[in-house]
Amino acid sequence: MLELLNEHACFGGVQRFYRHDSREIGLPMRFSVFIPANSDNARLPALFYLAGLTCNEETFMIKAGAQRFAAEAGLILIAPDTSPRGANVEGESDSWDFGVGAGFYLDATKPEWSKHYRMQSYIHELRELVIAELPVDGARVGIFGHSMGGHGALTLALKNPQAFKSVSAFAPIAAPIKSPWGKKAFTGYLGDDQETWEQYDASVLMSRLQTPFPSGILIDQGLGDKFLAEQLYPEVFEAACRNAAQPLELRQHALYDHGYYFIATFIEDHIRFHAKNLA
């Protein structure tokens, strides 16, 4: 059951914010949806956006400027929150890069986190929910994201190409096993077993596949990004794609940093990329 929190007319369509009781999280969760004008009441292709650290379901819809291009393409946009809220796990609000706002799109296995921090399974639950409750064509769903959300988009797509037919990312944490952010999250949520970590590393996953997305993967990366060298490792993912015969367009942009001005600059290209692949 979806509870509509508020809605706003937007580029001929509607921007909505919802709350629902999540089966996987065991708590209420929020998400946002942009639905373009749809006079025929047709089922439309949809695109999930996974946000990065400290963000929530509002961040992308407010900052990215994506609705204009989604309206032109006839594409529904869906943005979930980045973690459970109100789980009350000890220490969940102690740091900005772990716990609240930092669910890392994985299913925690350590006992204190495993009850509620199940963001990988939640994205699948939400996909089923929007197909059932909104005019989403379940055969035409793509996924993209930024930073932690880019990591989530890549791993979810690589493990579920039948569910997500297209994938792209902005400045993803592309090899989290090598990244301080990834090591902190994986140790905290999953423990010390690095074989378990590999299930959530896009570069490792790609190294075990062969051309999972023949129509290509798009990644944009700013060269002025202060996190590039230590946290992101796009070159590791690029090498894995090369070995997997996976077409990859890795675009590197001088001066651009890690924030939403960067995303807003190139969001049209990503919307058009997914619209083409979901047509």
mmCIF file of C-alpha atoms in Angstrom:
data_model
loop_
_atom_site.group_PDB
_atom_site.id
_atom_site.type_symbol
_atom_site.label_atom_id
_atom_site.label_comp_id
_atom_site.label_asym_id
_atom_site.label_seq_id
_atom_site.Cartn_x
_atom_site.Cartn_y
_atom_site.Cartn_z
ATOM 1 C CA MET A 1 0.000 0.000 0.000
ATOM 2 C CA LEU A 2 1.471 3.332 -1.088
ATOM 3 C CA GLU A 3 0.898 6.466 0.970
ATOM 4 C CA LEU A 4 1.148 9.606 -1.162
ATOM 5 C CA LEU A 5 2.968 12.264 0.877
ATOM 6 C CA ASN A 6 2.863 15.076 -1.679
ATOM 7 C CA GLU A 7 2.834 15.755 -5.395
ATOM 8 C CA HIS A 8 3.757 18.607 -7.719
ATOM 9 C CA ALA A 9 3.024 19.367 -11.363
ATOM 10 C CA CYS A 10 6.317 19.129 -13.243
ATOM 11 C CA PHE A 11 7.067 19.453 -16.988
ATOM 12 C CA GLY A 12 3.547 18.362 -17.930
ATOM 13 C CA GLY A 13 3.735 15.348 -15.640
ATOM 14 C CA VAL A 14 3.773 14.876 -11.873
ATOM 15 C CA GLN A 15 6.480 14.620 -9.243
ATOM 16 C CA ARG A 16 5.357 12.477 -6.312
ATOM 17 C CA PHE A 17 6.786 11.404 -2.965
ATOM 18 C CA TYR A 18 5.563 8.187 -1.370
ATOM 19 C CA ARG A 19 5.930 6.182 1.840
ATOM 20 C CA HIS A 20 5.211 2.479 2.284
ATOM 21 C CA ASP A 21 5.827 -0.326 4.757
ATOM 22 C CA SER A 22 8.739 -2.349 3.427
ATOM 23 C CA ARG A 23 8.703 -6.122 3.712
ATOM 24 C CA GLU A 24 12.467 -6.381 3.295
ATOM 25 C CA ILE A 25 13.500 -3.487 5.537
ATOM 26 C CA GLY A 26 10.844 -4.078 8.187
ATOM 27 C CA LEU A 27 10.304 -0.323 8.489
ATOM 28 C CA PRO A 28 8.540 2.433 6.527
ATOM 29 C CA MET A 29 10.554 3.551 3.501
ATOM 30 C CA ARG A 30 10.222 6.606 1.259
ATOM 31 C CA PHE A 31 10.794 6.996 -2.448
ATOM 32 C CA SER A 32 10.119 9.573 -5.139
ATOM 33 C CA VAL A 33 8.669 9.158 -8.620
ATOM 34 C CA PHE A 34 8.416 11.418 -11.639
ATOM 35 C CA ILE A 35 5.695 10.315 -14.061
ATOM 36 C CA PRO A 36 5.582 12.126 -17.405
ATOM 37 C CA ALA A 37 2.350 13.066 -19.158
ATOM 38 C CA ASN A 38 0.649 9.836 -20.208
ATOM 39 C CA SER A 39 -2.674 10.588 -21.861
ATOM 40 C CA ASP A 40 -3.031 7.030 -23.192
ATOM 41 C CA ASN A 41 -2.541 5.491 -19.742
ATOM 42 C CA ALA A 42 0.156 3.321 -21.285
ATOM 43 C CA ARG A 43 2.810 1.403 -19.378
ATOM 44 C CA LEU A 44 6.024 3.381 -19.676
ATOM 45 C CA PRO A 45 9.707 2.476 -19.387
ATOM 46 C CA ALA A 46 11.198 3.342 -16.008
ATOM 47 C CA LEU A 47 14.611 4.261 -14.689
ATOM 48 C CA PHE A 48 15.791 3.736 -11.117
ATOM 49 C CA TYR A 49 18.290 6.251 -9.730
ATOM 50 C CA LEU A 50 20.369 5.249 -6.694
ATOM 51 C CA ALA A 51 21.810 8.212 -4.805
ATOM 52 C CA GLY A 52 25.116 8.458 -2.979
ATOM 53 C CA LEU A 53 26.279 8.880 0.594
ATOM 54 C CA THR A 54 24.242 11.225 2.840
ATOM 55 C CA CYS A 55 21.463 11.594 0.239
ATOM 56 C CA ASN A 56 17.814 10.569 0.376
ATOM 57 C CA GLU A 57 14.863 10.092 -1.973
ATOM 58 C CA GLU A 58 14.569 13.838 -2.601
ATOM 59 C CA THR A 59 18.161 14.684 -3.548
ATOM 60 C CA PHE A 60 18.169 13.600 -7.184
ATOM 61 C CA MET A 61 14.717 14.952 -7.982
ATOM 62 C CA ILE A 62 15.605 18.376 -6.574
ATOM 63 C CA LYS A 63 19.172 18.761 -7.833
ATOM 64 C CA ALA A 64 19.731 16.832 -11.074
ATOM 65 C CA GLY A 65 17.264 18.535 -13.434
ATOM 66 C CA ALA A 66 16.316 15.148 -14.863
ATOM 67 C CA GLN A 67 12.545 15.593 -15.129
ATOM 68 C CA ARG A 68 12.697 17.828 -18.222
ATOM 69 C CA PHE A 69 14.528 15.144 -20.195
ATOM 70 C CA ALA A 70 12.493 12.266 -18.776
ATOM 71 C CA ALA A 71 9.322 14.093 -19.838
ATOM 72 C CA GLU A 72 10.672 14.423 -23.384
ATOM 73 C CA ALA A 73 11.629 10.741 -23.454
ATOM 74 C CA GLY A 74 8.415 9.431 -21.850
ATOM 75 C CA LEU A 75 10.421 7.820 -19.048
ATOM 76 C CA ILE A 76 9.388 7.316 -15.412
ATOM 77 C CA LEU A 77 12.065 8.161 -12.815
ATOM 78 C CA ILE A 78 12.186 6.367 -9.447
ATOM 79 C CA ALA A 79 14.539 7.326 -6.601
ATOM 80 C CA PRO A 80 14.585 5.331 -3.341
ATOM 81 C CA ASP A 81 16.118 6.419 -0.066
ATOM 82 C CA THR A 82 19.723 5.398 0.613
ATOM 83 C CA SER A 83 19.193 3.455 3.850
ATOM 84 C CA PRO A 84 16.622 2.478 6.441
ATOM 85 C CA ARG A 85 15.515 5.240 8.798
ATOM 86 C CA GLY A 86 14.669 4.526 12.411
ATOM 87 C CA ALA A 87 16.360 1.132 12.705
ATOM 88 C CA ASN A 88 18.018 2.381 15.899
ATOM 89 C CA VAL A 89 21.112 0.226 15.480
ATOM 90 C CA GLU A 90 23.812 1.361 17.893
ATOM 91 C CA GLY A 91 26.276 3.595 16.037
ATOM 92 C CA GLU A 92 24.214 3.967 12.866
ATOM 93 C CA SER A 93 24.406 7.768 12.988
ATOM 94 C CA ASP A 94 27.992 8.099 14.189
ATOM 95 C CA SER A 95 29.577 8.735 10.766
ATOM 96 C CA TRP A 96 28.435 10.119 7.435
ATOM 97 C CA ASP A 97 29.766 7.215 5.355
ATOM 98 C CA PHE A 98 28.282 4.270 7.279
ATOM 99 C CA GLY A 99 24.822 3.579 8.673
ATOM 100 C CA VAL A 100 22.042 6.111 8.089
ATOM 101 C CA GLY A 101 22.268 7.491 4.547
ATOM 102 C CA ALA A 102 24.887 4.886 3.665
ATOM 103 C CA GLY A 103 23.196 1.541 3.119
ATOM 104 C CA PHE A 104 25.527 0.651 0.218
ATOM 105 C CA TYR A 105 22.768 -1.267 -1.602
ATOM 106 C CA LEU A 106 23.747 -4.564 0.016
ATOM 107 C CA ASP A 107 22.097 -7.031 2.392
ATOM 108 C CA ALA A 108 23.951 -6.921 5.708
ATOM 109 C CA THR A 109 24.892 -10.229 7.314
ATOM 110 C CA LYS A 110 26.309 -9.090 10.668
ATOM 111 C CA PRO A 111 23.555 -9.720 13.241
ATOM 112 C CA GLU A 112 23.121 -6.157 14.483
ATOM 113 C CA TRP A 113 22.591 -4.871 10.921
ATOM 114 C CA SER A 114 20.960 -7.795 9.120
ATOM 115 C CA LYS A 115 17.383 -7.219 10.297
ATOM 116 C CA HIS A 116 16.871 -3.835 8.639
ATOM 117 C CA TYR A 117 19.872 -3.026 6.445
ATOM 118 C CA ARG A 118 18.747 -4.995 3.379
ATOM 119 C CA MET A 119 18.977 -2.399 0.641
ATOM 120 C CA GLN A 120 19.808 -4.850 -2.161
ATOM 121 C CA SER A 121 16.638 -6.833 -1.510
ATOM 122 C CA TYR A 122 14.709 -3.601 -0.979
ATOM 123 C CA ILE A 123 15.485 -2.350 -4.498
ATOM 124 C CA HIS A 124 13.977 -5.563 -5.875
ATOM 125 C CA GLU A 125 10.960 -5.144 -3.613
ATOM 126 C CA LEU A 126 10.503 -1.568 -4.789
ATOM 127 C CA ARG A 127 10.809 -2.629 -8.424
ATOM 128 C CA GLU A 128 7.980 -5.124 -7.910
ATOM 129 C CA LEU A 129 5.920 -2.523 -6.064
ATOM 130 C CA VAL A 130 6.121 0.201 -8.707
ATOM 131 C CA ILE A 131 5.294 -2.298 -11.463
ATOM 132 C CA ALA A 132 2.196 -3.328 -9.507
ATOM 133 C CA GLU A 133 1.058 0.141 -8.407
ATOM 134 C CA LEU A 134 2.282 2.586 -11.082
ATOM 135 C CA PRO A 135 2.199 2.623 -14.916
ATOM 136 C CA VAL A 136 5.634 0.970 -15.172
ATOM 137 C CA ASP A 137 6.417 -1.502 -17.940
ATOM 138 C CA GLY A 138 8.216 -4.271 -16.060
ATOM 139 C CA ALA A 139 10.004 -5.423 -19.213
ATOM 140 C CA ARG A 140 11.623 -1.993 -19.686
ATOM 141 C CA VAL A 141 13.373 -0.977 -16.471
ATOM 142 C CA GLY A 142 16.865 0.510 -16.282
ATOM 143 C CA ILE A 143 19.075 1.607 -13.402
ATOM 144 C CA PHE A 144 21.745 4.246 -12.788
ATOM 145 C CA GLY A 145 23.282 6.057 -9.860
ATOM 146 C CA HIS A 146 26.004 8.241 -8.405
ATOM 147 C CA SER A 147 29.018 7.329 -6.244
ATOM 148 C CA MET A 148 27.717 4.785 -3.686
ATOM 149 C CA GLY A 149 24.604 4.644 -5.869
ATOM 150 C CA GLY A 150 26.719 4.068 -8.967
ATOM 151 C CA HIS A 151 28.207 1.090 -7.154
ATOM 152 C CA GLY A 152 24.689 -0.085 -6.355
ATOM 153 C CA ALA A 153 23.434 0.371 -9.900
ATOM 154 C CA LEU A 154 26.341 -1.542 -11.432
ATOM 155 C CA THR A 155 26.182 -4.450 -8.988
ATOM 156 C CA LEU A 156 22.393 -4.788 -9.122
ATOM 157 C CA ALA A 157 22.403 -4.703 -12.920
ATOM 158 C CA LEU A 158 25.282 -7.157 -13.281
ATOM 159 C CA LYS A 159 23.581 -9.628 -10.950
ATOM 160 C CA ASN A 160 20.102 -9.091 -12.420
ATOM 161 C CA PRO A 161 20.271 -8.249 -16.152
ATOM 162 C CA GLN A 162 16.810 -9.782 -16.543
ATOM 163 C CA ALA A 163 15.400 -7.151 -14.165
ATOM 164 C CA PHE A 164 17.448 -4.134 -15.280
ATOM 165 C CA LYS A 165 17.825 -3.857 -19.031
ATOM 166 C CA SER A 166 20.212 -0.876 -19.093
ATOM 167 C CA VAL A 167 22.790 0.570 -16.699
ATOM 168 C CA SER A 168 24.912 3.701 -16.338
ATOM 169 C CA ALA A 169 26.662 5.598 -13.556
ATOM 170 C CA PHE A 170 28.139 8.902 -12.455
ATOM 171 C CA ALA A 171 31.481 8.587 -10.608
ATOM 172 C CA PRO A 172 30.709 5.124 -9.222
ATOM 173 C CA ILE A 173 32.666 3.396 -6.467
ATOM 174 C CA ALA A 174 33.689 0.901 -9.121
ATOM 175 C CA ALA A 175 36.026 -1.342 -7.105
ATOM 176 C CA PRO A 176 34.864 -0.983 -3.486
ATOM 177 C CA ILE A 177 37.139 -3.770 -2.224
ATOM 178 C CA LYS A 178 40.016 -1.335 -2.913
ATOM 179 C CA SER A 179 38.200 1.741 -1.582
ATOM 180 C CA PRO A 180 38.258 3.021 2.024
ATOM 181 C CA TRP A 181 34.510 3.657 1.749
ATOM 182 C CA GLY A 182 33.935 0.117 0.531
ATOM 183 C CA LYS A 183 36.211 -1.505 3.091
ATOM 184 C CA LYS A 184 34.477 0.348 5.930
ATOM 185 C CA ALA A 185 30.991 -0.566 4.697
ATOM 186 C CA PHE A 186 31.804 -4.170 3.875
ATOM 187 C CA THR A 187 33.561 -4.787 7.188
ATOM 188 C CA GLY A 188 30.741 -3.141 9.112
ATOM 189 C CA TYR A 189 27.833 -4.797 7.324
ATOM 190 C CA LEU A 190 29.335 -8.093 6.146
ATOM 191 C CA GLY A 191 32.271 -8.914 8.404
ATOM 192 C CA ASP A 192 35.759 -9.916 7.290
ATOM 193 C CA ASP A 193 34.981 -12.580 4.657
ATOM 194 C CA GLN A 194 36.267 -11.080 1.422
ATOM 195 C CA GLU A 195 34.483 -13.702 -0.681
ATOM 196 C CA THR A 196 31.248 -12.152 0.581
ATOM 197 C CA TRP A 197 32.577 -8.699 -0.301
ATOM 198 C CA GLU A 198 33.143 -9.810 -3.895
ATOM 199 C CA GLN A 199 29.382 -10.192 -4.368
ATOM 200 C CA TYR A 200 29.147 -6.397 -4.106
ATOM 201 C CA ASP A 201 32.173 -5.330 -6.165
ATOM 202 C CA ALA A 202 31.256 -4.366 -9.736
ATOM 203 C CA SER A 203 34.760 -4.960 -11.058
ATOM 204 C CA VAL A 204 34.915 -8.456 -9.582
ATOM 205 C CA LEU A 205 31.420 -9.258 -10.851
ATOM 206 C CA MET A 206 32.285 -8.039 -14.346
ATOM 207 C CA SER A 207 35.450 -10.169 -14.374
ATOM 208 C CA ARG A 208 33.251 -13.284 -14.088
ATOM 209 C CA LEU A 209 30.888 -12.375 -16.938
ATOM 210 C CA GLN A 210 30.940 -12.183 -20.711
ATOM 211 C CA THR A 211 29.261 -9.215 -22.379
ATOM 212 C CA PRO A 212 26.329 -8.913 -19.949
ATOM 213 C CA PHE A 213 25.087 -5.685 -21.591
ATOM 214 C CA PRO A 214 25.775 -5.881 -25.338
ATOM 215 C CA SER A 215 24.252 -2.421 -25.892
ATOM 216 C CA GLY A 216 26.896 -0.916 -23.624
ATOM 217 C CA ILE A 217 27.422 0.729 -20.247
ATOM 218 C CA LEU A 218 27.884 4.498 -19.851
ATOM 219 C CA ILE A 219 30.002 6.030 -17.068
ATOM 220 C CA ASP A 220 30.840 9.706 -16.590
ATOM 221 C CA GLN A 221 33.720 10.691 -14.315
ATOM 222 C CA GLY A 222 34.984 14.139 -13.407
ATOM 223 C CA LEU A 223 38.748 14.557 -13.367
ATOM 224 C CA GLY A 224 38.420 17.293 -10.740
ATOM 225 C CA ASP A 225 36.780 14.784 -8.386
ATOM 226 C CA LYS A 226 38.694 14.776 -5.086
ATOM 227 C CA PHE A 227 37.616 11.179 -4.450
ATOM 228 C CA LEU A 228 38.785 9.799 -7.802
ATOM 229 C CA ALA A 229 42.233 8.423 -6.924
ATOM 230 C CA GLU A 230 41.487 6.964 -3.494
ATOM 231 C CA GLN A 231 37.848 5.865 -3.670
ATOM 232 C CA LEU A 232 36.487 5.291 -7.183
ATOM 233 C CA TYR A 233 38.847 3.196 -9.390
ATOM 234 C CA PRO A 234 37.087 3.506 -12.765
ATOM 235 C CA GLU A 235 40.219 2.137 -14.448
ATOM 236 C CA VAL A 236 39.776 -1.185 -12.617
ATOM 237 C CA PHE A 237 36.212 -1.493 -13.897
ATOM 238 C CA GLU A 238 37.347 -0.473 -17.374
ATOM 239 C CA ALA A 239 39.926 -3.285 -17.389
ATOM 240 C CA ALA A 240 37.318 -5.785 -16.206
ATOM 241 C CA CYS A 241 34.981 -4.688 -19.023
ATOM 242 C CA ARG A 242 37.777 -5.090 -21.546
ATOM 243 C CA ASN A 243 38.422 -8.656 -20.381
ATOM 244 C CA ALA A 244 34.697 -9.430 -20.414
ATOM 245 C CA ALA A 245 34.226 -8.028 -23.941
ATOM 246 C CA GLN A 246 31.749 -5.590 -22.409
ATOM 247 C CA PRO A 247 31.245 -2.352 -24.390
ATOM 248 C CA LEU A 248 31.917 0.552 -22.040
ATOM 249 C CA GLU A 249 31.862 4.279 -22.705
ATOM 250 C CA LEU A 250 33.925 5.801 -19.897
ATOM 251 C CA ARG A 251 33.856 9.561 -20.379
ATOM 252 C CA GLN A 252 36.335 11.595 -18.345
ATOM 253 C CA HIS A 253 35.753 15.321 -17.962
ATOM 254 C CA ALA A 254 38.359 17.876 -16.960
ATOM 255 C CA LEU A 255 37.509 20.156 -14.007
ATOM 256 C CA TYR A 256 34.233 18.488 -12.984
ATOM 257 C CA ASP A 257 33.977 17.391 -9.346
ATOM 258 C CA HIS A 258 31.897 14.801 -7.472
ATOM 259 C CA GLY A 259 28.713 16.802 -6.958
ATOM 260 C CA TYR A 260 25.352 17.499 -8.545
ATOM 261 C CA TYR A 261 26.583 20.314 -10.801
ATOM 262 C CA PHE A 262 28.518 17.545 -12.566
ATOM 263 C CA ILE A 263 25.476 15.275 -12.654
ATOM 264 C CA ALA A 264 23.188 18.045 -13.913
ATOM 265 C CA THR A 265 25.626 18.794 -16.736
ATOM 266 C CA PHE A 266 25.478 15.271 -18.176
ATOM 267 C CA ILE A 267 22.072 14.002 -17.008
ATOM 268 C CA GLU A 268 20.499 14.498 -20.430
ATOM 269 C CA ASP A 269 22.993 12.096 -21.981
ATOM 270 C CA HIS A 270 22.133 9.410 -19.433
ATOM 271 C CA ILE A 271 18.383 9.831 -19.855
ATOM 272 C CA ARG A 272 18.760 9.545 -23.638
ATOM 273 C CA PHE A 273 21.072 6.514 -23.262
ATOM 274 C CA HIS A 274 18.483 4.656 -21.208
ATOM 275 C CA ALA A 275 15.541 5.798 -23.315
ATOM 276 C CA LYS A 276 17.250 4.381 -26.384
ATOM 277 C CA ASN A 277 18.036 1.066 -24.709
ATOM 278 C CA LEU A 278 14.566 0.735 -23.180
ATOM 279 C CA ALA A 279 12.686 1.692 -26.346
#
